[in-house]
Amino acid sequence: MSKKNIQILSGTEAAALAAKLCKVEVVAAYPITPQSKIPEKLSKYVEKGELKAEFVLVESEHSALGVCISASLAGARAFTATCANGLLYMSEQVHWAAGSRVPVVMCVANRGVGAPWTILNDQQDTISQRDAGWIQLYCRNNQEILDTVIQAFIIAEELFVPIMVCFDGFVLSHTNMPVEVPDSDDIASIIPPYKPVLDITDSKHIVNINPVTFSTPRPSANGEIQPSYMGLRKRLNEALILALTTIPRVDALFEKKFNRTTGGLLWEYMVEDAEVILLSMGSLTSEAEVAADALRQNNIKAGVIGVRCYRPFPGEAIRKSLQHADYVAVFEKDISYGHEGALCSDIKSALYGTSSQPQIMGFIAGIGGKDVKARELQQATMDLIDGRITESPVWINLTV
Amino acid sequence: MKNNVINYSFKWHGRGGQGAVTAAQITAEAAFINGFKGVTASPFFGAERRGAPVMAFTRISTEPIRTFSQIEQADVIIILDSSLLNVIQLDQDIGKDSLLIINTKKSPDMFSGYNIPTATVDAYSAASKAGITVAGQVIISTSILGAVIRTTGLFSMNEIEQTLLHKFPHKIVQKNMESVRIAMEATQFNETWKRAIKP
């Protein structure tokens, strides 16, 4: 094997470089902090001729995803990136992309949603799009951003489901760290060319790709029976369920080629004998590892689970990983208003009816860029173990 | 779990446009080239405006870095604009065995009140002499590193040069290396820093 190519990259640079390595053919994106450097980098690649892609200038995020959906239907590998209010502005197209079954990959540099304005990080933006029918993958560090974008194209184009690659804005997007950059030939060897289901560019065989569906199956213009709206929705759900096997398989393929893993569905750290699990998504998982190390030094058997794949939800993997835990501290950067963190609810539902019933507590952390330190995660975990918690969910490190 | 991990944290205080973020990034990369497995460099997460006080952070470690939270007390505190000493609360940055580096024409004795090893360097003149200006503004993101090399020994001119060659054309790199050299020689430091690595 040749010498490792390690570069010191920000999260946005890693994301743009990954899209380039995947030889994306159409990029359409509208700049928004902290995502802006992704389209900036990609437009430079295109301008310099390093990437043979169509860079489409758009006037909004709604159009950005609209362009990507159309390009993908026409058979091009399409990529975009956004976050926060930009993601919400494209929300109609977010649902449309999943319903159209286009394998678009979109990076989201997670940012808090206005109002009030914040440019800083939390995960409310992507969590609010949880039920749009996209696969959502969360990244622990910049290496995982690069690796996940690459894997996402393989997974999306196999299943015809769009994928959001989510990573914490500023915390990862603006932090430079070492990233091992694979050789473009090696990437080409694991990503097959994208083949759309239909060739809509063939003028001899005109197809209606956007028929109105009904609640019962109906024949199309050429007499073929078409599924009902509900039937198509079930197929989309089945594709996402199938992703629970595709995602670990693609990660294993990647590991075989590049000798590193993202964990597939879950990132696990010291869980084998853990009595208490610190569970989170994104960069918090990395911070939680530091907290778990400190807890172990105080003779607390702590482990860490990072939910890398949030949708589809890896219930079975969670159940297996939590079967020996007495306590689960769920740390997340979102809140389902009037209830608790979305991830916490999902973890509880995954354990419903099983014999293992650890005490599960939800912690809301890092909303709107609030700094989260490992020692705070450590303290919160001790508060759970020692029974000091009186509110639920617990808002970590909040003064006013 | 790893024992005997050696970590260094840097906190950079500057004004928007001076090059604090760039200096933080070059430091991270130079340290990585010099063998530190873990490095991170980040701006203070917030808006950046020309002239406004800004902060940047660098972490370097013998192991990969897993923490992305903001640095409180730093091992090395670098002040790119001495007028910031009236604005920032430096006491909060100072920890056990901290080192202070200030871009100023004054000598370190003038800052003895902080009671920590203090180096001063006229990074502005060094950059100016080497001709490093962008849009009329002298950029000290590389010259300040001369003082970092001289006081910490965490990397050398060689690693700075390799880092810059990743980012800039050869001619610009040579100008920047000249500013690093001038600043390194001009650094006033009459003490030793306990955590410095001897060349």
Coordinates of N, CA and C in Angstrom, one line a residue, chain A residues 162-330:
Chain A
P162 N -32.6 9.1 -1.0 CA -31.7 10.2 -0.8 C -31.1 10.1 0.7
I163 N -29.9 10.7 0.8 CA -29.2 10.6 2.1 C -28.7 12.0 2.6
M164 N -29.0 12.3 3.8 CA -28.4 13.4 4.5 C -27.2 13.0 5.3
V165 N -26.1 13.6 5.0 CA -24.9 13.4 5.8 C -24.8 14.6 6.7
C166 N -25.0 14.3 8.0 CA -25.2 15.4 9.0 C -23.9 15.5 9.8
F167 N -23.4 16.7 10.0 CA -22.3 16.9 10.9 C -22.4 18.3 11.5
D168 N -21.9 18.4 12.7 CA -22.1 19.6 13.6 C -21.4 20.8 13.0
G169 N -22.2 21.8 12.8 CA -21.7 23.1 12.3 C -20.7 23.7 13.2
F170 N -19.7 24.4 12.7 CA -18.6 24.9 13.5 C -17.8 23.9 14.2
V171 N -18.4 23.1 15.1 CA -17.7 22.1 15.9 C -16.8 21.2 15.0
L172 N -17.4 20.8 13.9 CA -16.7 20.0 12.9 C -16.5 20.8 11.6
S173 N -17.5 21.6 11.2 CA -17.4 22.3 9.9 C -16.2 23.2 9.8
H174 N -15.9 23.9 11.0 CA -14.8 24.9 11.0 C -13.6 24.4 11.8
T175 N -13.6 23.2 12.2 CA -12.4 22.7 12.9 C -11.5 21.9 12.0
N176 N -10.3 22.2 11.9 CA -9.3 21.5 11.1 C -8.7 20.3 11.9
M177 N -8.6 19.2 11.2 CA -8.0 18.0 11.9 C -7.5 17.1 10.8
P178 N -6.7 16.1 11.2 CA -6.1 15.2 10.2 C -7.2 14.3 9.6
V179 N -7.2 14.2 8.3 CA -8.2 13.4 7.5 C -7.4 12.6 6.5
E180 N -7.5 11.3 6.5 CA -6.9 10.4 5.5 C -7.7 10.5 4.3
V181 N -7.0 10.9 3.2 CA -7.8 11.1 1.9 C -7.5 9.9 1.0
P182 N -8.5 9.2 0.6 CA -8.3 8.0 -0.3 C -7.9 8.5 -1.7
D183 N -7.3 7.5 -2.4 CA -6.9 7.7 -3.8 C -8.2 7.7 -4.6
S184 N -8.3 8.6 -5.6 CA -9.5 8.7 -6.4 C -9.7 7.4 -7.2
D185 N -8.7 6.7 -7.6 CA -8.9 5.4 -8.3 C -9.5 4.3 -7.4
D186 N -9.1 4.4 -6.1 CA -9.6 3.4 -5.1 C -11.1 3.7 -4.9
I187 N -11.5 5.0 -4.9 CA -12.9 5.3 -4.7 C -13.7 4.9 -5.9
A188 N -13.1 5.1 -7.1 CA -13.8 4.7 -8.3 C -14.0 3.2 -8.3
S189 N -13.1 2.4 -7.7 CA -13.3 1.0 -7.7 C -14.4 0.5 -6.8
I190 N -14.8 1.3 -5.9 CA -15.9 0.9 -5.0 C -17.3 1.5 -5.3
I191 N -17.2 2.6 -6.1 CA -18.5 3.2 -6.5 C -18.9 2.9 -7.9
P192 N -19.9 2.0 -8.1 CA -20.2 1.8 -9.5 C -20.9 3.0 -10.1
P193 N -20.9 3.1 -11.5 CA -21.5 4.2 -12.1 C -23.0 4.3 -11.7
Y194 N -23.5 5.5 -11.6 CA -24.9 5.6 -11.3 C -25.8 5.3 -12.5
K195 N -26.7 4.4 -12.3 CA -27.7 4.0 -13.4 C -29.1 4.3 -12.9
P196 N -29.7 5.3 -13.5 CA -31.1 5.6 -13.2 C -32.1 4.5 -13.6
V197 N -33.2 4.4 -13.0 CA -34.2 3.3 -13.4 C -34.7 3.5 -14.8
L198 N -35.0 4.8 -15.1 CA -35.5 5.1 -16.5 C -34.5 6.0 -17.1
D199 N -34.4 5.9 -18.5 CA -33.7 6.9 -19.2 C -34.7 8.0 -19.7
I200 N -34.8 9.0 -19.0 CA -35.8 10.0 -19.4 C -35.3 10.9 -20.5
T201 N -34.0 10.7 -20.8 CA -33.4 11.6 -21.9 C -33.6 10.9 -23.3
D202 N -34.2 9.7 -23.3 CA -34.4 9.0 -24.5 C -35.7 9.6 -25.2
S203 N -35.6 10.4 -26.2 CA -36.8 11.0 -26.8 C -37.7 10.0 -27.5
K204 N -37.2 8.8 -27.8 CA -38.0 7.8 -28.5 C -39.0 7.1 -27.5
H205 N -38.6 7.1 -26.2 CA -39.5 6.5 -25.2 C -39.8 7.4 -24.1
I206 N -40.8 8.3 -24.4 CA -41.2 9.3 -23.5 C -42.0 8.7 -22.4
V207 N -41.6 9.0 -21.1 CA -42.3 8.4 -20.0 C -42.9 9.5 -19.1
N208 N -44.0 9.2 -18.4 CA -44.5 10.1 -17.5 C -43.9 9.8 -16.1
I209 N -43.0 10.6 -15.6 CA -42.4 10.3 -14.4 C -43.1 10.9 -13.2
N210 N -44.1 11.6 -13.4 CA -44.8 12.4 -12.3 C -46.3 12.3 -12.4
P211 N -46.8 11.0 -12.4 CA -48.2 10.9 -12.5 C -48.9 11.2 -11.2
V212 N -50.2 11.6 -11.3 CA -51.0 11.7 -10.0 C -51.4 10.3 -9.6
T213 N -51.2 10.0 -8.3 CA -51.5 8.7 -7.9 C -52.9 8.8 -7.1
F214 N -53.5 7.6 -6.9 CA -54.7 7.6 -6.2 C -54.6 6.6 -5.0
S215 N -55.7 6.5 -4.3 CA -55.7 5.6 -3.1 C -55.8 4.2 -3.5
T216 N -56.1 3.9 -4.8 CA -56.1 2.5 -5.2 C -55.2 2.4 -6.5
P217 N -54.7 1.2 -6.8 CA -53.8 1.1 -8.0 C -54.6 1.4 -9.2
R218 N -54.0 2.1 -10.2 CA -54.6 2.5 -11.4 C -53.7 2.2 -12.6
P219 N -54.3 1.9 -13.8 CA -53.4 1.7 -14.9 C -52.8 3.0 -15.4
S220 N -51.6 3.0 -15.9 CA -51.0 4.2 -16.4 C -51.4 4.4 -17.8
A221 N -50.9 5.4 -18.5 CA -51.3 5.7 -19.9 C -51.0 4.5 -20.8
N222 N -49.9 3.8 -20.5 CA -49.6 2.6 -21.4 C -50.2 1.3 -20.9
G223 N -51.1 1.4 -19.9 CA -51.9 0.3 -19.5 C -51.3 -0.5 -18.4
E224 N -50.1 -0.2 -17.9 CA -49.5 -0.9 -16.8 C -50.2 -0.5 -15.4
I225 N -50.4 -1.4 -14.6 CA -51.0 -1.1 -13.3 C -50.0 -0.4 -12.4
Q226 N -50.3 0.8 -11.9 CA -49.4 1.5 -11.0 C -49.8 1.4 -9.6
P227 N -48.9 1.4 -8.7 CA -49.2 1.3 -7.3 C -50.0 2.5 -6.8
S228 N -50.7 2.3 -5.7 CA -51.4 3.4 -5.1 C -50.4 4.3 -4.3
Y229 N -50.9 5.5 -3.9 CA -50.0 6.4 -3.1 C -49.5 5.6 -1.9
M230 N -50.4 5.0 -1.2 CA -50.1 4.3 0.1 C -49.1 3.2 -0.2
G231 N -49.3 2.5 -1.4 CA -48.4 1.4 -1.8 C -47.0 1.9 -2.0
L232 N -46.9 3.1 -2.6 CA -45.6 3.7 -2.9 C -44.9 4.1 -1.6
R233 N -45.7 4.6 -0.6 CA -45.2 5.0 0.7 C -44.6 3.8 1.4
K234 N -45.3 2.6 1.3 CA -44.8 1.4 1.9 C -43.5 1.0 1.3
R235 N -43.4 1.1 0.0 CA -42.2 0.8 -0.7 C -41.0 1.6 -0.2
L236 N -41.3 2.9 0.0 CA -40.2 3.8 0.5 C -39.8 3.4 1.9
N237 N -40.8 3.0 2.7 CA -40.4 2.6 4.1 C -39.6 1.3 4.0
E238 N -40.0 0.4 3.1 CA -39.2 -0.9 3.0 C -37.8 -0.6 2.5
A239 N -37.6 0.3 1.6 CA -36.3 0.7 1.2 C -35.4 1.2 2.3
L240 N -36.0 2.0 3.2 CA -35.2 2.4 4.4 C -34.9 1.3 5.3
I241 N -35.9 0.4 5.5 CA -35.7 -0.8 6.4 C -34.5 -1.6 5.8
L242 N -34.5 -1.8 4.5 CA -33.5 -2.5 3.8 C -32.1 -1.9 4.0
A243 N -32.1 -0.6 4.2 CA -30.9 0.2 4.4 C -30.2 -0.3 5.6
L244 N -30.9 -0.8 6.6 CA -30.3 -1.3 7.8 C -29.3 -2.5 7.6
T245 N -29.5 -3.2 6.5 CA -28.5 -4.2 6.1 C -27.5 -3.6 5.1
T246 N -27.9 -2.7 4.2 CA -27.0 -2.1 3.2 C -25.9 -1.3 3.9
I247 N -26.3 -0.5 4.9 CA -25.3 0.5 5.5 C -24.1 -0.3 6.1
P248 N -24.4 -1.3 7.0 CA -23.2 -2.0 7.5 C -22.4 -2.8 6.4
R249 N -23.1 -3.2 5.4 CA -22.4 -3.9 4.3 C -21.5 -3.0 3.6
V250 N -21.9 -1.8 3.3 CA -21.1 -0.8 2.6 C -19.9 -0.4 3.5
D251 N -20.2 -0.2 4.8 CA -19.1 0.1 5.7 C -18.1 -1.0 5.7
A252 N -18.5 -2.2 5.7 CA -17.6 -3.3 5.7 C -16.7 -3.4 4.4
L253 N -17.4 -3.1 3.3 CA -16.7 -3.0 2.1 C -15.6 -1.9 2.1
F254 N -16.0 -0.8 2.7 CA -15.1 0.4 2.8 C -14.0 0.0 3.8
E255 N -14.3 -0.7 4.8 CA -13.2 -1.1 5.8 C -12.2 -2.0 5.2
K256 N -12.7 -2.9 4.3 CA -11.8 -3.8 3.7 C -10.9 -3.1 2.7
K257 N -11.4 -2.1 2.1 CA -10.6 -1.3 1.1 C -9.6 -0.3 1.9
F258 N -10.1 0.3 2.9 CA -9.4 1.5 3.5 C -8.9 1.2 4.9
N259 N -9.3 0.1 5.5 CA -8.9 -0.3 6.8 C -9.3 0.7 7.9
R260 N -10.5 1.2 7.8 CA -11.1 2.0 8.9 C -12.6 1.9 8.8
T261 N -13.3 2.0 10.0 CA -14.7 1.8 10.0 C -15.4 3.0 10.7
T262 N -16.6 3.3 10.2 CA -17.4 4.3 10.9 C -18.4 3.6 11.9
G263 N -18.3 2.3 12.0 CA -19.2 1.6 12.8 C -20.5 1.1 12.1
G264 N -20.7 1.6 10.9 CA -22.0 1.2 10.2 C -23.2 1.8 10.8
L265 N -24.0 1.1 11.6 CA -25.2 1.7 12.2 C -24.9 2.5 13.4
L266 N -24.0 1.8 14.3 CA -23.7 2.4 15.6 C -22.1 2.5 15.7
W267 N -21.7 3.5 16.3 CA -20.3 3.6 16.8 C -20.2 3.1 18.2
E268 N -19.5 2.1 18.5 CA -19.4 1.6 19.9 C -18.0 1.7 20.5
Y269 N -18.0 2.1 21.8 CA -16.7 2.3 22.5 C -16.9 1.7 23.9
M270 N -16.1 0.7 24.2 CA -16.1 0.1 25.5 C -17.5 -0.4 26.0
V271 N -18.3 -0.8 25.1 CA -19.7 -1.2 25.5 C -19.7 -2.6 26.1
E272 N -18.8 -3.5 25.8 CA -18.8 -4.9 26.1 C -19.3 -5.2 27.6
D273 N -18.5 -4.5 28.5 CA -18.8 -4.7 29.9 C -19.4 -3.5 30.6
A274 N -20.0 -2.6 29.8 CA -20.4 -1.3 30.3 C -21.7 -1.4 31.1
E275 N -21.8 -0.8 32.2 CA -23.0 -0.8 33.0 C -23.8 0.5 32.8
V276 N -23.0 1.5 32.4 CA -23.7 2.8 32.0 C -23.2 3.2 30.6
I277 N -24.2 3.6 29.8 CA -23.9 4.0 28.4 C -24.2 5.5 28.2
L278 N -23.2 6.1 27.6 CA -23.4 7.5 27.2 C -23.8 7.4 25.7
L279 N -25.0 7.8 25.4 CA -25.5 7.6 24.0 C -25.8 9.0 23.3
S280 N -25.3 9.2 22.1 CA -25.5 10.5 21.5 C -25.3 10.3 19.9
M281 N -25.3 11.4 19.2 CA -25.1 11.4 17.8 C -24.1 12.6 17.4
G282 N -23.4 12.3 16.4 CA -22.5 13.4 15.9 C -21.2 13.6 16.8
S283 N -20.7 14.8 16.8 CA -19.5 15.0 17.5 C -19.6 14.8 19.0
L284 N -20.8 14.9 19.6 CA -20.9 14.6 21.0 C -20.4 13.2 21.4
T285 N -20.5 12.3 20.4 CA -20.1 10.9 20.6 C -18.6 10.9 20.9
S286 N -17.8 11.7 20.2 CA -16.4 11.8 20.4 C -16.1 12.4 21.8
E287 N -16.8 13.5 22.2 CA -16.7 14.1 23.5 C -17.0 13.1 24.6
A288 N -18.0 12.2 24.3 CA -18.5 11.3 25.3 C -17.4 10.2 25.6
E289 N -16.6 9.9 24.5 CA -15.5 8.9 24.7 C -14.5 9.4 25.8
V290 N -14.3 10.7 25.8 CA -13.4 11.3 26.8 C -14.0 11.2 28.2
A291 N -15.3 11.5 28.2 CA -16.0 11.4 29.5 C -16.0 9.9 30.0
A292 N -16.2 9.0 29.1 CA -16.2 7.6 29.5 C -14.9 7.1 30.0
D293 N -13.8 7.6 29.4 CA -12.5 7.3 29.9 C -12.3 7.8 31.3
A294 N -12.8 9.0 31.6 CA -12.7 9.6 32.9 C -13.5 8.8 33.9
L295 N -14.7 8.4 33.5 CA -15.6 7.6 34.4 C -14.9 6.3 34.7
R296 N -14.3 5.7 33.7 CA -13.6 4.4 34.0 C -12.5 4.6 35.0
Q297 N -11.8 5.7 35.0 CA -10.7 6.0 35.9 C -11.3 6.1 37.3
N298 N -12.6 6.4 37.4 CA -13.2 6.4 38.8 C -14.0 5.1 39.0
N299 N -13.6 4.1 38.3 CA -14.2 2.7 38.5 C -15.7 2.7 38.2
I300 N -16.1 3.5 37.3 CA -17.5 3.4 36.7 C -17.4 2.7 35.4
K301 N -18.1 1.6 35.2 CA -18.0 0.9 33.9 C -18.8 1.6 32.9
A302 N -18.2 2.6 32.2 CA -18.9 3.4 31.2 C -18.5 3.0 29.8
G303 N -19.5 3.1 28.9 CA -19.3 2.9 27.5 C -20.0 3.9 26.7
V304 N -19.7 3.9 25.4 CA -20.3 5.0 24.5 C -20.9 4.3 23.3
I305 N -22.1 4.8 23.0 CA -22.8 4.5 21.7 C -23.0 5.8 20.9
G306 N -22.6 5.8 19.7 CA -22.9 6.9 18.8 C -23.9 6.4 17.8
V307 N -25.1 7.0 17.7 CA -26.0 6.5 16.7 C -25.6 7.2 15.4
R308 N -24.9 6.4 14.5 CA -24.5 7.0 13.2 C -25.6 7.0 12.2
C309 N -26.4 6.0 12.2 CA -27.6 5.9 11.3 C -28.8 6.2 12.2
Y310 N -29.4 7.4 12.0 CA -30.6 7.7 12.8 C -31.9 7.3 12.1
R311 N -31.9 7.5 10.8 CA -33.0 7.0 10.0 C -32.4 6.2 8.8
P312 N -32.7 5.0 8.6 CA -33.6 4.1 9.4 C -33.1 4.0 10.8
F313 N -34.0 3.7 11.8 CA -33.5 3.6 13.2 C -33.1 2.2 13.4
P314 N -31.8 2.0 13.9 CA -31.3 0.7 14.1 C -31.7 0.1 15.5
G315 N -33.0 -0.2 15.6 CA -33.6 -0.7 16.9 C -32.9 -2.0 17.3
E316 N -32.7 -2.9 16.4 CA -32.2 -4.2 16.8 C -30.7 -4.1 17.3
A317 N -29.9 -3.3 16.6 CA -28.6 -3.0 17.0 C -28.5 -2.3 18.4
I318 N -29.4 -1.4 18.6 CA -29.5 -0.7 19.9 C -29.8 -1.7 21.0
R319 N -30.8 -2.5 20.7 CA -31.2 -3.5 21.8 C -30.0 -4.4 22.1
K320 N -29.3 -4.9 21.1 CA -28.2 -5.8 21.4 C -27.1 -5.0 22.2
S321 N -26.9 -3.8 21.8 CA -25.8 -3.0 22.4 C -26.1 -2.6 23.8
L322 N -27.4 -2.5 24.1 CA -27.8 -2.0 25.5 C -28.2 -3.2 26.4
Q323 N -28.0 -4.4 26.0 CA -28.7 -5.5 26.7 C -28.1 -5.6 28.2
H324 N -26.9 -5.2 28.4 CA -26.3 -5.4 29.7 C -26.2 -4.0 30.5
A325 N -26.8 -3.0 29.9 CA -26.6 -1.7 30.6 C -27.7 -1.5 31.7
D326 N -27.2 -0.8 32.8 CA -28.2 -0.5 33.9 C -28.7 0.9 33.7
Y327 N -27.8 1.8 33.1 CA -28.2 3.2 32.9 C -27.8 3.6 31.5
V328 N -28.7 4.4 30.9 CA -28.4 5.0 29.6 C -28.6 6.5 29.7
A329 N -27.6 7.2 29.5 CA -27.7 8.7 29.5 C -27.7 9.1 28.0
V330 N -28.8 9.7 27.5 CA -28.9 10.1 26.1 C -28.7 11.6 26.0

